CSV table of C-alpha atoms in Angstrom, one decimal:
chain,number,residue,atom,x,y,z
A,1,MET,CA,159.4,109.3,-61.6
A,2,ALA,CA,156.3,109.6,-59.5
A,3,MET,CA,153.0,110.1,-61.4
A,4,ASN,CA,149.8,111.9,-60.5
A,5,THR,CA,146.7,110.0,-61.8
A,6,TYR,CA,143.3,111.3,-62.7
A,7,LEU,CA,140.2,109.6,-64.0
A,8,MET,CA,137.4,110.8,-66.3
A,9,ARG,CA,134.4,109.1,-68.0
A,10,LYS,CA,134.6,108.3,-71.7
A,11,GLN,CA,131.4,110.4,-72.1
A,12,TRP,CA,133.6,113.5,-71.6
A,13,MET,CA,133.8,113.6,-75.4
A,14,SER,CA,130.2,114.7,-75.5
A,15,LEU,CA,130.9,118.4,-75.5
A,16,GLY,CA,128.2,120.7,-74.2
A,17,ASP,CA,128.0,119.1,-70.8
A,18,ASP,CA,129.9,119.8,-67.6
A,19,PHE,CA,132.2,117.1,-66.4
A,20,VAL,CA,134.9,116.4,-63.8
A,21,PHE,CA,138.4,115.0,-63.5
A,22,ASN,CA,138.4,112.6,-60.7
A,23,SER,CA,141.3,112.1,-58.3
A,24,THR,CA,142.4,108.6,-57.1
A,25,GLU,CA,140.9,109.3,-53.7
A,26,GLU,CA,137.7,107.7,-52.5
A,27,ASP,CA,138.2,104.8,-54.9
A,28,GLY,CA,138.4,107.1,-57.9
A,29,GLU,CA,135.3,109.2,-57.0
A,30,GLY,CA,137.2,112.2,-55.5
A,31,VAL,CA,136.8,115.4,-57.5
A,32,ALA,CA,140.1,117.0,-58.5
A,33,PHE,CA,139.0,119.5,-61.2
A,34,THR,CA,135.6,120.6,-62.7
A,35,VAL,CA,135.0,121.7,-66.3
A,36,ASP,CA,131.9,123.9,-66.8
A,37,ASN,CA,130.6,124.5,-70.3
A,38,LYS,CA,129.2,128.0,-70.8
A,39,ILE,CA,126.5,127.1,-73.4
A,40,LEU,CA,125.3,130.8,-73.7
A,41,HIS,CA,128.5,131.7,-75.5
A,42,LEU,CA,128.5,131.5,-79.3
A,43,ARG,CA,132.0,130.0,-79.3
A,44,GLU,CA,132.6,127.0,-77.1
A,45,THR,CA,133.8,128.2,-73.8
A,46,TYR,CA,134.8,126.1,-70.7
A,47,TYR,CA,135.7,127.2,-67.2
A,48,MET,CA,138.1,124.8,-65.5
A,49,GLY,CA,138.1,125.0,-61.7
A,50,ASP,CA,139.5,123.2,-58.7
A,51,ALA,CA,137.6,121.1,-56.2
A,52,ASP,CA,136.9,124.2,-54.1
A,53,GLY,CA,135.2,126.0,-57.0
A,54,ASN,CA,138.1,128.4,-57.9
A,55,THR,CA,138.4,129.1,-61.6
A,56,LEU,CA,141.8,128.2,-62.9
A,57,TYR,CA,141.4,128.5,-66.7
A,58,LYS,CA,139.0,129.7,-69.3
A,59,ILE,CA,139.2,127.5,-72.4
A,60,MET,CA,137.8,129.3,-75.4
A,61,GLU,CA,137.4,128.6,-79.1
A,62,ARG,CA,138.9,131.1,-81.6
A,63,ASN,CA,138.0,131.2,-85.3
A,64,ILE,CA,140.1,134.1,-86.7
A,65,PRO,CA,142.4,133.7,-88.6
A,66,ASN,CA,142.5,130.0,-87.9
A,67,HIS,CA,140.6,127.6,-85.7
A,68,ARG,CA,142.3,127.4,-82.4
A,69,VAL,CA,141.5,126.9,-78.7
A,70,VAL,CA,143.0,129.6,-76.4
A,71,ILE,CA,143.6,128.9,-72.7
A,72,TYR,CA,143.4,131.9,-70.4
A,73,ASP,CA,144.1,132.1,-66.7
A,74,ASP,CA,141.7,133.6,-64.1
A,75,ASP,CA,143.1,137.1,-64.8
A,76,GLU,CA,142.3,136.7,-68.6
A,77,GLU,CA,146.0,136.4,-69.4
A,78,LYS,CA,146.7,134.1,-72.3
A,79,VAL,CA,148.4,130.9,-71.2
A,80,ALA,CA,148.4,128.7,-74.3
A,81,VAL,CA,147.1,128.5,-77.8
A,82,VAL,CA,146.2,124.9,-78.9
A,83,ARG,CA,146.1,123.9,-82.6
A,84,LYS,CA,145.7,120.7,-84.6
A,85,ARG,CA,148.5,120.4,-87.1
A,86,GLY,CA,148.4,119.1,-90.6
A,87,ASP,CA,149.9,115.7,-89.6
A,88,GLY,CA,147.0,115.1,-87.1
A,89,THR,CA,149.1,115.9,-84.0
A,90,TYR,CA,148.4,118.8,-81.6
A,91,TRP,CA,150.6,121.6,-80.4
A,92,ALA,CA,149.9,123.7,-77.3
A,93,HIS,CA,152.1,126.8,-77.6
A,94,VAL,CA,152.8,128.1,-74.1
A,95,ASP,CA,156.2,129.9,-74.0
A,96,ASP,CA,158.5,127.7,-76.1
A,97,GLU,CA,160.1,126.1,-73.0
A,98,ARG,CA,156.8,124.7,-71.7
A,99,ASP,CA,155.2,123.8,-75.0
A,100,LEU,CA,153.3,120.5,-75.2
A,101,PHE,CA,152.8,118.1,-78.1
A,102,VAL,CA,150.0,115.6,-78.2
A,103,SER,CA,149.8,112.5,-80.4
A,104,GLY,CA,147.4,109.5,-80.6
A,105,ASP,CA,143.7,109.0,-81.2
A,106,VAL,CA,142.3,112.0,-79.4
A,107,GLU,CA,138.7,111.1,-80.3
A,108,SER,CA,138.9,107.8,-78.6
A,109,GLY,CA,140.8,109.3,-75.7
A,110,ASP,CA,144.2,107.5,-76.2
A,111,MET,CA,146.8,110.4,-76.0
A,112,THR,CA,150.4,110.9,-75.3
A,113,PHE,CA,151.8,114.3,-74.2
A,114,SER,CA,155.5,115.2,-74.7
A,115,ASN,CA,157.5,118.3,-74.0
A,116,VAL,CA,159.9,120.2,-76.3
A,117,GLY,CA,162.7,117.8,-75.5
A,118,GLY,CA,160.6,114.8,-76.6
A,119,LEU,CA,160.1,113.4,-73.1
A,120,ASN,CA,156.7,111.9,-72.5
A,121,VAL,CA,155.2,113.8,-69.6
A,122,ALA,CA,151.6,112.4,-69.6
A,123,ARG,CA,149.3,109.9,-71.2
A,124,MET,CA,145.6,109.0,-71.4
A,125,THR,CA,144.6,105.4,-71.6
A,126,ASP,CA,141.7,103.2,-70.6
A,127,ALA,CA,141.5,103.1,-66.8
A,128,TRP,CA,143.4,100.2,-65.4
A,129,LEU,CA,144.1,101.4,-61.8
A,130,PHE,CA,140.5,101.1,-60.8
A,131,ALA,CA,137.9,98.7,-61.9
A,132,ILE,CA,135.4,101.4,-63.0
A,133,GLY,CA,133.6,101.0,-66.3
A,134,ASP,CA,133.7,103.6,-69.1
A,135,MET,CA,136.6,105.5,-67.6
A,136,LYS,CA,139.8,107.0,-69.0
A,137,GLN,CA,143.0,107.3,-66.9
A,138,ILE,CA,145.4,110.2,-67.2
A,139,ASP,CA,148.9,109.7,-65.7
A,140,ILE,CA,151.0,112.9,-65.3
A,141,ARG,CA,154.6,113.2,-64.2
A,142,ALA,CA,154.8,114.7,-60.7
A,143,ASP,CA,157.0,117.5,-62.0
A,144,GLN,CA,154.4,118.8,-64.5
A,145,GLU,CA,151.6,121.3,-64.2
A,146,ASP,CA,148.6,119.0,-63.8
A,147,SER,CA,145.9,121.6,-64.4
A,148,LEU,CA,147.5,122.9,-67.5
A,149,ILE,CA,147.9,119.5,-69.1
A,150,LEU,CA,144.2,118.7,-68.3
A,151,ALA,CA,143.2,122.0,-69.8
A,152,VAL,CA,145.1,121.1,-73.0
A,153,THR,CA,143.4,117.7,-72.9
A,154,VAL,CA,140.0,119.5,-73.2
A,155,ALA,CA,141.3,121.8,-76.0
A,156,CYS,CA,142.6,118.9,-78.0
A,157,GLN,CA,139.4,117.0,-77.7
A,158,TYR,CA,137.4,119.9,-79.0
A,159,LEU,CA,139.8,120.3,-82.0
A,160,ALA,CA,139.7,116.5,-82.8
A,161,GLY,CA,137.3,117.0,-85.7
A,162,ASP,CA,139.4,119.6,-87.5
A,163,GLU,CA,141.4,118.7,-90.6
A,164,GLY,CA,144.5,120.5,-89.1
A,165,ASP,CA,146.8,123.1,-90.7
A,166,ASP,CA,150.3,124.3,-90.5
A,167,ASP,CA,149.5,128.0,-91.1
A,168,ASP,CA,151.2,130.7,-89.1
A,169,ASP,CA,148.9,132.7,-86.8
A,170,ASP,CA,149.2,136.3,-87.9
A,171,GLU,CA,148.7,138.4,-84.7
A,172,GLU,CA,147.9,141.4,-86.8
A,173,GLN,CA,145.0,139.5,-88.4
A,174,ILE,CA,143.8,138.4,-85.0
A,175,GLY,CA,143.8,142.0,-83.8
A,176,LEU,CA,142.2,143.2,-87.0
A,177,GLY,CA,139.5,140.6,-86.7
A,178,ALA,CA,138.6,141.9,-83.2
A,179,ILE,CA,138.5,145.5,-84.5
A,180,LEU,CA,136.4,144.7,-87.6
A,181,PHE,CA,133.9,142.7,-85.6
A,182,ALA,CA,134.0,144.8,-82.4
A,183,SER,CA,130.4,146.0,-83.0
A,184,ALA,CA,129.1,143.1,-85.0
A,185,TYR,CA,126.5,140.8,-83.5
A,186,LEU,CA,125.0,137.4,-84.2
A,187,LEU,CA,121.9,135.7,-83.0
A,188,ARG,CA,120.6,132.2,-83.6
A,189,ASN,CA,117.7,131.3,-85.8
A,190,ALA,CA,115.8,130.0,-82.8
A,191,TRP,CA,115.3,133.6,-81.5
A,192,LEU,CA,112.2,133.7,-83.7
A,193,SER,CA,110.6,131.3,-81.2
A,194,ILE,CA,108.8,134.1,-79.4
A,195,GLY,CA,108.2,133.3,-75.8
A,196,ASP,CA,111.8,132.5,-74.9
A,197,ASP,CA,114.6,134.6,-73.6
A,198,PHE,CA,117.7,134.7,-75.9
A,199,VAL,CA,121.0,136.5,-76.3
A,200,ILE,CA,122.5,138.6,-79.0
A,201,ASN,CA,126.2,137.5,-79.3
A,202,LYS,CA,129.1,139.7,-80.2
A,203,ILE,CA,131.7,138.4,-82.7
A,204,GLY,CA,134.6,140.4,-81.3
A,205,GLY,CA,135.4,140.8,-77.6
A,206,GLU,CA,133.1,139.4,-75.0
A,207,ASP,CA,130.7,136.8,-76.5
A,208,VAL,CA,127.4,137.9,-75.0
A,209,GLY,CA,126.5,141.4,-76.1
A,210,TRP,CA,122.9,141.7,-75.0
A,211,TYR,CA,120.2,139.7,-73.3
A,212,VAL,CA,116.6,139.8,-74.4
A,213,ASN,CA,114.2,139.0,-71.5
A,214,HIS,CA,110.7,138.0,-72.6
A,215,LYS,CA,108.1,139.0,-70.1
A,216,ALA,CA,105.8,136.1,-70.8
A,217,LEU,CA,103.2,137.0,-68.1
A,218,ARG,CA,102.0,140.1,-69.9
A,219,LEU,CA,99.1,140.0,-72.3
A,220,ARG,CA,100.9,141.9,-75.0
A,221,GLN,CA,104.4,140.9,-76.2
A,222,TYR,CA,106.9,142.6,-73.9
A,223,TYR,CA,110.7,142.5,-73.9
A,224,HIS,CA,113.5,144.0,-71.9
A,225,LEU,CA,116.8,144.5,-73.7
A,226,GLU,CA,119.5,144.2,-71.0
A,227,ASN,CA,123.3,144.5,-71.0
A,228,GLU,CA,125.7,142.0,-69.5
A,229,ASP,CA,125.2,143.4,-66.0
A,230,GLY,CA,121.5,142.9,-66.1
A,231,ASP,CA,120.6,146.6,-66.5
A,232,THR,CA,117.6,147.3,-68.6
A,233,ILE,CA,118.6,149.4,-71.6
A,234,LEU,CA,115.3,149.5,-73.6
A,235,LYS,CA,111.8,148.2,-73.2
A,236,ILE,CA,110.1,146.8,-76.3
A,237,ARG,CA,106.4,146.4,-76.1
A,238,GLU,CA,103.5,145.6,-78.4
A,239,ARG,CA,100.7,148.1,-79.0
A,240,VAL,CA,97.5,146.9,-80.6
A,241,ALA,CA,95.2,150.0,-80.7
A,242,PRO,CA,94.7,152.0,-82.9
A,243,ARG,CA,97.0,150.0,-85.1
A,244,HIS,CA,99.5,147.2,-84.5
A,245,ARG,CA,102.9,148.7,-83.6
A,246,MET,CA,105.9,148.0,-81.5
A,247,ILE,CA,106.9,150.7,-79.1
A,248,ILE,CA,110.5,151.1,-77.9
A,249,GLU,CA,111.0,153.0,-74.6
A,250,ASP,CA,113.9,153.8,-72.3
A,251,PRO,CA,114.1,152.5,-68.7
A,252,ASP,CA,112.0,155.5,-67.5
A,253,GLY,CA,109.2,154.7,-69.9
A,254,GLU,CA,110.0,157.5,-72.3
A,255,LYS,CA,109.2,156.7,-75.9
A,256,VAL,CA,112.3,156.2,-78.1
A,257,ALA,CA,110.8,154.8,-81.3
A,258,VAL,CA,107.6,153.4,-82.9
A,259,VAL,CA,108.2,150.4,-85.3
A,260,ARG,CA,105.6,149.5,-87.9
A,261,LYS,CA,105.4,147.2,-90.9
A,262,ARG,CA,104.4,149.3,-94.0
A,263,GLY,CA,102.1,148.3,-96.8
């Protein structure tokens, strides 16, 4: 059976950075797929695209009710749910017939992929086809979906530090979690470092709820609270005289609230 081969650097395990899957063209330097880590999201989120910049998959962490990585297509349709099982192997649930099972030392990048019939369909090993240092080689059977297997590779790598579990995923709990946290928000401790822009993240639904844009060029502290589309919802500005207050105004400059610290 013919195989399609891809290369990637061992440093791909350093999550938080963008990286690429190289094709075997141009002596292993041709770009086949790109993976873009969206660091503004509270949950780890990656966008996997082809060499032309077209988004193929969104690979997103899910914490409720169990730690999983969910793979969506460009239309936000769920393609696969990847989990680490109690025995240390990985299961990418696609549609029963196309499910993938992964075994091996994922943290070191030595992995074997098999289908529901137990046939090995892909493997990751140290690169041997090209004399390029610090590279891993991924060989995929030509009758498989290369991009999906590579997306599952990213998901497994992210789950490598989990203990693993064999719990059933309760779809009602997943839906309930989205409802319970639909209007709940989180922000990082670092937001207290006044002078920087930051985001207020949503727990349920889309990750980024609001952007806070600090207007650092003004003499008084001045912030714009913006939605995901960049529209200003509220202006928050400091007032010094006659007493120190924070004034909240709408986009037209109409006062909405005055905030003070009481004695």
